[in-house]
Short mmCIF file of C-alpha atoms in Angstrom, two decimals:
data_model
loop_
_atom_site.label_atom_id
_atom_site.label_comp_id
_atom_site.label_asym_id
_atom_site.label_seq_id
_atom_site.Cartn_x
_atom_site.Cartn_y
_atom_site.Cartn_z
CA UNK A 146 10.46 -27.17 3.15
CA UNK A 147 10.94 -25.44 6.49
CA UNK A 148 9.34 -22.24 7.75
CA UNK A 149 10.28 -20.16 10.77
CA UNK A 150 7.49 -18.11 12.39
CA UNK A 151 8.69 -15.18 14.48
CA UNK A 152 6.33 -14.90 17.42
CA UNK A 153 4.29 -17.26 19.58
CA UNK A 154 1.09 -15.21 19.82
CA UNK A 155 -2.35 -15.96 18.40
CA UNK A 156 -1.74 -15.11 14.72
CA UNK A 157 1.71 -16.71 14.79
CA UNK A 158 0.12 -19.91 16.10
CA UNK A 159 -2.73 -19.83 13.60
CA UNK A 160 -0.41 -19.37 10.63
CA UNK A 161 1.96 -22.04 11.95
CA UNK A 162 -0.88 -24.54 12.01
CA UNK A 163 -1.91 -23.64 8.44
CA UNK A 164 1.63 -24.34 7.25
CA UNK A 165 1.84 -27.60 9.20
CA UNK A 166 -1.48 -28.70 7.73
CA UNK A 167 0.12 -28.09 4.34
CA UNK A 168 2.99 -30.45 5.12
CA UNK A 169 5.57 -27.76 5.87
CA UNK A 170 7.97 -28.10 8.78
CA UNK A 171 7.42 -25.21 11.20
CA UNK A 172 9.64 -23.79 13.94
CA UNK A 173 8.24 -20.92 16.01
CA UNK A 174 10.66 -18.47 17.60
CA UNK A 175 9.63 -16.53 20.70
CA UNK A 176 10.70 -15.21 24.09
CA UNK A 177 7.74 -16.20 26.27
CA UNK A 178 8.79 -19.37 28.12
CA UNK A 179 5.24 -20.27 29.16
CA UNK A 180 3.90 -20.09 25.60
CA UNK A 181 6.85 -22.05 24.25
CA UNK A 182 6.42 -24.75 26.89
CA UNK A 183 2.65 -24.96 26.31
CA UNK A 184 3.12 -25.37 22.55
CA UNK A 185 5.79 -28.06 22.88
CA UNK A 186 4.44 -30.05 25.85
CA UNK A 187 0.69 -29.71 25.56
CA UNK A 188 0.20 -28.86 21.87
CA UNK A 189 -1.84 -25.87 22.96
CA UNK A 190 -1.46 -22.11 23.28
CA UNK A 191 -3.86 -21.68 26.17
CA UNK A 192 -3.18 -17.97 26.63
CA UNK A 193 -4.99 -17.33 23.36
CA UNK A 194 -7.00 -20.45 22.54
CA UNK A 195 -7.84 -22.14 25.83
CA UNK A 196 -8.06 -25.93 25.50
CA UNK A 197 -7.99 -25.97 21.70
CA UNK A 198 -5.38 -28.43 20.50
CA UNK A 199 -2.96 -27.26 17.82
CA UNK A 200 -1.02 -29.27 15.26
CA UNK A 201 1.32 -31.63 17.16
CA UNK A 202 4.19 -31.09 14.72
CA UNK A 203 4.59 -27.39 15.60
CA UNK A 204 7.73 -26.81 17.66
CA UNK A 205 8.70 -23.60 19.45
CA UNK A 206 11.91 -22.30 21.00
CA UNK A 207 13.92 -19.25 22.02
CA UNK A 208 17.05 -20.06 19.98
CA UNK A 209 16.84 -17.89 16.85
CA UNK A 210 19.76 -19.57 15.11
CA UNK A 211 18.17 -23.00 15.52
CA UNK A 212 14.67 -21.87 14.55
CA UNK A 213 15.89 -20.11 11.39
CA UNK A 214 18.36 -22.77 10.31
CA UNK A 215 17.44 -23.98 6.79
CA UNK A 216 14.19 -21.97 6.81
CA UNK A 217 13.18 -20.99 3.28
CA UNK A 218 10.29 -18.85 4.55
CA UNK A 219 10.30 -16.48 7.53
CA UNK A 220 6.91 -15.28 8.79
CA UNK A 221 6.89 -12.16 10.98
CA UNK A 222 3.93 -12.36 13.36
CA UNK A 223 4.86 -10.09 16.25
CA UNK A 224 3.26 -6.72 17.18
CA UNK A 225 4.31 -3.89 14.86
CA UNK A 226 6.20 -2.16 17.67
CA UNK A 227 8.48 -5.22 17.92
CA UNK A 228 9.06 -5.96 14.22
CA UNK A 229 12.15 -3.76 13.80
CA UNK A 230 13.87 -5.00 16.95
CA UNK A 231 13.08 -8.68 16.37
CA UNK A 232 14.05 -8.67 12.69
CA UNK A 233 17.33 -6.87 13.44
CA UNK A 234 18.13 -9.46 16.10
CA UNK A 235 17.50 -12.49 13.89
CA UNK A 236 18.76 -11.04 10.61
CA UNK A 237 22.20 -12.75 10.80
CA UNK A 238 20.47 -16.16 10.88
CA UNK A 239 18.12 -15.68 7.91
CA UNK A 240 19.06 -17.99 5.05
CA UNK A 241 20.02 -16.70 1.61
CA UNK A 242 17.09 -16.67 -0.80
CA UNK A 243 14.47 -16.71 1.96
CA UNK A 244 11.03 -15.17 1.53
CA UNK A 245 10.09 -12.87 4.42
CA UNK A 246 6.32 -12.81 4.93
CA UNK A 247 4.95 -10.01 7.08
CA UNK A 248 1.78 -10.74 9.06
CA UNK A 249 1.88 -7.65 11.31
CA UNK A 250 -0.62 -4.85 10.70
CA UNK A 251 0.08 -1.17 11.22
CA UNK A 252 3.04 1.19 11.28
CA UNK A 253 6.55 1.12 12.72
CA UNK A 254 6.37 3.39 15.81
CA UNK A 255 9.99 4.45 15.37
CA UNK A 256 9.65 5.65 11.77
CA UNK A 257 5.89 5.74 10.99
CA UNK A 258 6.71 3.54 7.98
CA UNK A 259 4.58 0.77 6.54
CA UNK A 260 5.78 -2.63 7.69
CA UNK A 261 7.14 -3.69 4.29
CA UNK A 262 9.24 -0.53 4.16
CA UNK A 263 10.57 -1.24 7.66
CA UNK A 264 11.51 -4.77 6.64
CA UNK A 265 13.06 -3.48 3.42
CA UNK A 266 15.15 -0.92 5.32
CA UNK A 267 16.49 -3.53 7.74
CA UNK A 268 17.25 -6.01 4.97
CA UNK A 269 18.57 -3.38 2.50
CA UNK A 270 21.94 -5.11 2.22
CA UNK A 271 20.35 -8.50 1.62
CA UNK A 272 19.34 -8.48 -2.01
CA UNK A 273 18.98 -12.24 -1.77
CA UNK A 274 15.66 -12.13 0.14
CA UNK A 275 12.10 -11.39 -1.04
CA UNK A 276 9.34 -9.59 0.85
CA UNK A 277 5.61 -10.30 0.96
CA UNK A 278 2.66 -9.93 3.33
CA UNK A 279 -0.46 -11.89 4.20
CA UNK A 280 -3.34 -9.44 4.66
CA UNK A 281 -7.11 -9.79 4.74
CA UNK A 282 -10.21 -10.50 6.83
CA UNK A 283 -9.03 -13.08 9.30
CA UNK A 284 -9.17 -13.71 13.03
CA UNK A 285 -6.74 -16.22 14.49
CA UNK A 286 -9.55 -17.55 16.71
CA UNK A 287 -11.29 -18.89 13.59
CA UNK A 288 -8.21 -19.91 11.64
CA UNK A 289 -7.03 -22.10 14.53
CA UNK A 290 -10.37 -23.95 14.28
CA UNK A 291 -9.86 -24.31 10.52
CA UNK A 292 -12.92 -22.21 9.67
CA UNK A 293 -13.19 -20.94 6.09
CA UNK A 294 -11.04 -17.85 5.46
CA UNK A 295 -9.94 -15.85 2.40
CA UNK A 296 -7.02 -13.39 2.48
CA UNK A 297 -4.37 -11.99 0.13
CA UNK A 298 -0.74 -12.75 -0.57
CA UNK A 299 0.64 -9.26 -1.17
CA UNK A 300 3.91 -8.44 -2.89
CA UNK A 301 5.19 -6.04 -5.54
CA UNK A 302 6.63 -9.17 -7.15
CA UNK A 303 3.77 -11.29 -8.51
CA UNK A 304 5.88 -14.45 -8.54
CA UNK A 305 6.72 -14.04 -4.85
CA UNK A 306 3.03 -13.46 -4.12
CA UNK A 307 2.18 -16.60 -6.07
CA UNK A 308 4.68 -18.63 -4.03
CA UNK A 309 3.15 -17.38 -0.78
CA UNK A 310 -0.31 -18.10 -2.17
CA UNK A 311 0.61 -21.73 -2.77
CA UNK A 312 2.30 -22.11 0.63
CA UNK A 313 -0.71 -21.09 2.68
CA UNK A 314 -3.75 -22.11 0.59
CA UNK A 315 -5.66 -25.28 1.45
CA UNK A 316 -9.22 -26.53 1.96
CA UNK A 317 -10.10 -23.93 4.61
CA UNK A 318 -7.90 -20.93 3.77
CA UNK A 319 -7.72 -19.42 0.30
CA UNK A 320 -5.25 -16.75 -0.77
CA UNK A 321 -5.60 -14.34 -3.68
CA UNK A 322 -2.67 -12.48 -5.23
CA UNK A 323 -2.39 -8.71 -4.76
CA UNK A 324 0.52 -6.62 -6.04
CA UNK A 325 -0.70 -3.31 -4.57
CA UNK A 326 1.51 -3.29 -1.48
CA UNK A 327 0.89 0.39 -0.73
CA UNK A 328 -2.88 0.16 -0.99
CA UNK A 329 -3.16 -3.04 1.01
CA UNK A 330 -0.93 -1.86 3.85
CA UNK A 331 -2.67 1.50 4.25
CA UNK A 332 -6.02 -0.27 4.12
CA UNK A 333 -5.09 -2.70 6.87
CA UNK A 334 -3.93 0.17 9.07
CA UNK A 335 -6.90 2.50 8.54
CA UNK A 336 -9.49 -0.24 9.07
CA UNK A 337 -8.22 -0.63 12.64
CA UNK A 338 -9.06 3.02 13.34
CA UNK A 339 -12.58 2.54 12.00
CA UNK A 340 -12.93 -0.65 14.06
CA UNK A 341 -12.26 1.31 17.26
CA UNK A 342 -14.95 3.75 16.17
CA UNK A 343 -17.32 0.83 15.55
CA UNK A 344 -16.81 -0.42 19.09
CA UNK A 345 -17.37 3.09 20.43
CA UNK A 346 -20.74 3.29 18.65
CA UNK A 347 -21.90 0.05 20.23
CA UNK A 348 -20.54 1.13 23.61
CA UNK A 349 -22.58 4.32 23.26
CA UNK A 350 -25.72 2.30 22.60
CA UNK A 351 -26.06 2.72 18.83
CA UNK A 352 -27.06 -0.09 16.48
CA UNK A 353 -26.71 -1.53 13.00
CA UNK A 354 -27.76 1.63 11.17
CA UNK A 355 -24.94 3.59 12.76
CA UNK A 356 -22.37 0.85 12.13
CA UNK A 357 -23.39 0.53 8.48
CA UNK A 358 -22.97 4.27 8.02
CA UNK A 359 -19.61 4.19 9.81
CA UNK A 360 -18.22 1.35 7.68
CA UNK A 361 -19.41 3.00 4.45
CA UNK A 362 -17.99 6.42 5.27
CA UNK A 363 -14.88 4.80 6.76
CA UNK A 364 -14.29 3.00 3.47
CA UNK A 365 -14.58 6.33 1.64
CA UNK A 366 -11.86 7.79 3.87
CA UNK A 367 -9.70 4.69 3.41
CA UNK A 368 -9.93 5.02 -0.38
CA UNK A 369 -9.29 8.76 -0.27
CA UNK A 370 -6.11 8.43 1.77
CA UNK A 371 -4.84 5.17 0.27
CA UNK A 372 -5.11 6.45 -3.31
CA UNK A 373 -3.37 9.70 -2.34
CA UNK A 374 -0.45 7.56 -1.14
CA UNK A 375 -0.34 5.61 -4.39
CA UNK A 376 -2.74 2.75 -3.72
CA UNK A 377 -5.19 1.49 -6.35
CA UNK A 378 -8.95 2.13 -5.95
CA UNK A 379 -9.81 -1.48 -6.75
CA UNK A 380 -7.74 -2.69 -3.79
CA UNK A 381 -10.27 -1.17 -1.40
CA UNK A 382 -13.23 -3.11 -2.76
CA UNK A 383 -11.32 -6.36 -2.22
CA UNK A 384 -10.26 -8.48 0.73
CA UNK A 385 -7.58 -6.08 1.97
CA UNK A 386 -10.07 -3.19 1.89
CA UNK A 387 -13.78 -3.68 2.51
CA UNK A 388 -13.22 -7.33 3.51
CA UNK A 389 -10.82 -6.55 6.33
CA UNK A 390 -12.86 -3.48 7.32
CA UNK A 391 -16.08 -5.49 7.75
CA UNK A 392 -14.59 -8.32 9.78
CA UNK A 393 -12.76 -5.96 12.13
CA UNK A 394 -15.72 -3.61 12.64
CA UNK A 395 -18.26 -6.33 13.37
CA UNK A 396 -16.34 -9.01 15.30
CA UNK A 397 -15.86 -9.35 19.04
CA UNK A 398 -12.57 -11.12 18.23
CA UNK A 399 -11.10 -7.76 17.19
CA UNK A 400 -8.93 -6.06 19.80
CA UNK A 401 -9.60 -2.72 18.13
CA UNK A 402 -13.35 -3.24 18.31
CA UNK A 403 -13.08 -4.35 21.95
CA UNK A 404 -11.01 -1.26 22.77
CA UNK A 405 -13.64 0.96 21.19
CA UNK A 406 -16.38 -0.84 23.10
CA UNK A 407 -14.67 -0.08 26.41
CA UNK A 408 -14.01 3.55 25.44
CA UNK A 409 -17.61 4.00 24.32
CA UNK A 410 -19.09 2.55 27.49
CA UNK A 411 -16.97 4.88 29.64
CA UNK A 412 -17.51 7.81 27.25
CA UNK A 413 -13.77 8.48 27.42
CA UNK A 414 -10.38 6.88 26.97
CA UNK A 415 -8.75 7.44 30.39
CA UNK A 416 -9.92 4.24 32.11
CA UNK A 417 -9.15 2.09 29.09
CA UNK A 418 -5.59 3.39 28.79
CA UNK A 419 -5.01 2.87 32.50
CA UNK A 420 -6.10 -0.78 32.43
CA UNK A 421 -5.28 -1.98 28.91
CA UNK A 422 -2.48 -4.54 28.50
CA UNK A 423 -3.18 -5.63 24.92
CA UNK A 424 -1.77 -4.31 21.64
CA UNK A 425 -4.35 -2.10 19.93
CA UNK A 426 -2.76 -1.20 16.60
CA UNK A 427 -5.49 1.25 15.62
CA UNK A 428 -4.56 3.76 18.31
CA UNK A 429 -1.08 4.37 16.96
CA UNK A 430 -2.27 4.08 13.36
CA UNK A 431 -4.70 6.91 14.05
CA UNK A 432 -1.85 9.18 15.11
CA UNK A 433 0.20 8.34 12.01
CA UNK A 434 -2.67 8.94 9.59
CA UNK A 435 -3.75 12.13 11.37
CA UNK A 436 -0.22 13.55 11.24
CA UNK A 437 0.19 12.66 7.56
CA UNK A 438 -3.21 14.13 6.73
CA UNK A 439 -1.73 17.60 7.28
CA UNK A 440 0.13 17.13 3.99
CA UNK A 441 -3.12 16.84 2.00
CA UNK A 442 -6.03 19.14 1.24
CA UNK A 443 -8.86 16.62 1.72
CA UNK A 444 -10.68 15.81 4.95
CA UNK A 445 -11.07 12.56 6.90
CA UNK A 446 -13.73 13.47 9.47
CA UNK A 447 -13.88 10.03 11.10
CA UNK A 448 -10.12 9.74 11.54
CA UNK A 449 -9.91 13.32 12.78
CA UNK A 450 -12.68 12.73 15.32
CA UNK A 451 -11.04 9.50 16.47
CA UNK A 452 -7.76 11.34 16.98
CA UNK A 453 -9.51 13.82 19.26
CA UNK A 454 -11.05 10.99 21.29
CA UNK A 455 -7.86 8.93 21.51
CA UNK A 456 -5.32 11.71 22.06
CA UNK A 457 -7.16 14.88 23.12
CA UNK A 458 -9.52 13.50 25.79
CA UNK A 459 -12.64 14.40 23.83
CA UNK A 460 -15.68 12.38 24.84
CA UNK A 461 -17.11 10.03 22.21
CA UNK A 462 -20.57 11.51 22.71
CA UNK A 463 -19.28 14.96 21.79
CA UNK A 464 -17.40 13.63 18.76
CA UNK A 465 -20.46 11.74 17.50
CA UNK A 466 -22.68 14.81 17.91
CA UNK A 467 -20.28 16.99 15.94
CA UNK A 468 -19.99 14.43 13.14
CA UNK A 469 -23.77 14.25 12.80
CA UNK A 470 -24.06 18.05 12.75
CA UNK A 471 -21.46 18.67 10.04
CA UNK A 472 -22.69 20.68 7.01
CA UNK A 473 -24.94 18.60 4.76
CA UNK A 474 -23.40 17.47 1.45
CA UNK A 475 -23.66 14.98 -1.40
CA UNK A 476 -22.12 11.55 -0.86
#
């Protein structure tokens, strides 16, 4: 079997190695010449993993037709803002009957759609392909070192999810099947917002008590919104809910957490936005959720406060004070 991985970033490299470890031929497709050369010549991706060696059988290139030729599985591992453009570009080269596996987390900035819906819209005339996602608590920095990880193979088609489960599972990464596409994809987007808030708390000097409260109340907001969109409550007590929320809110590997840390230390977003060059999915996800929240009668105080910090120049210290002084209520 052959798999094509779209992207040459950290998660693309981590997933490529998992597949190679499982005896699958992997071709990575990307546009960054330095990353491609590093993967092919040095069996490294130093931009993300320093001197860590990656599987020597991984090959990378910038020829989409060649990379996708005979590929039965296509993994999308590029930033969400690039998914639509990249998939449209390579669509003519995707083989009939292929499974498209999304590994990007967030919303399409052109449509505000979940990633599976974006993929479905682009591939609407290709009834011969299947769509799935790999979602759950995972940092590429640990996967590349083959540290124990558990995530979900998500698809509305259980058989497709089962195929993806078998493709990726091995002695250090275990996949569970989830058919709640809506719930899982909203969970993975909202947890990035809460992770920024977690970093802000630490940047402001708060400790474990505050983070525990944030994660708990953040989970409540995730369930509230996800179920309103059609997700299942049980999804949010699993790997794509609380699991992903915990790892992102407590790990220095998380870009969203690191962004929040910088914002919290400066007590404002201006300096971070001026200097940041990394993709921080939670910032755009916050805007999408905040805008959609206007269609519902319930509140999401954490998301609303984060929107004010990220888009209205409110200081984190002011936002935290207001949250703590909200009217008292039952949990």
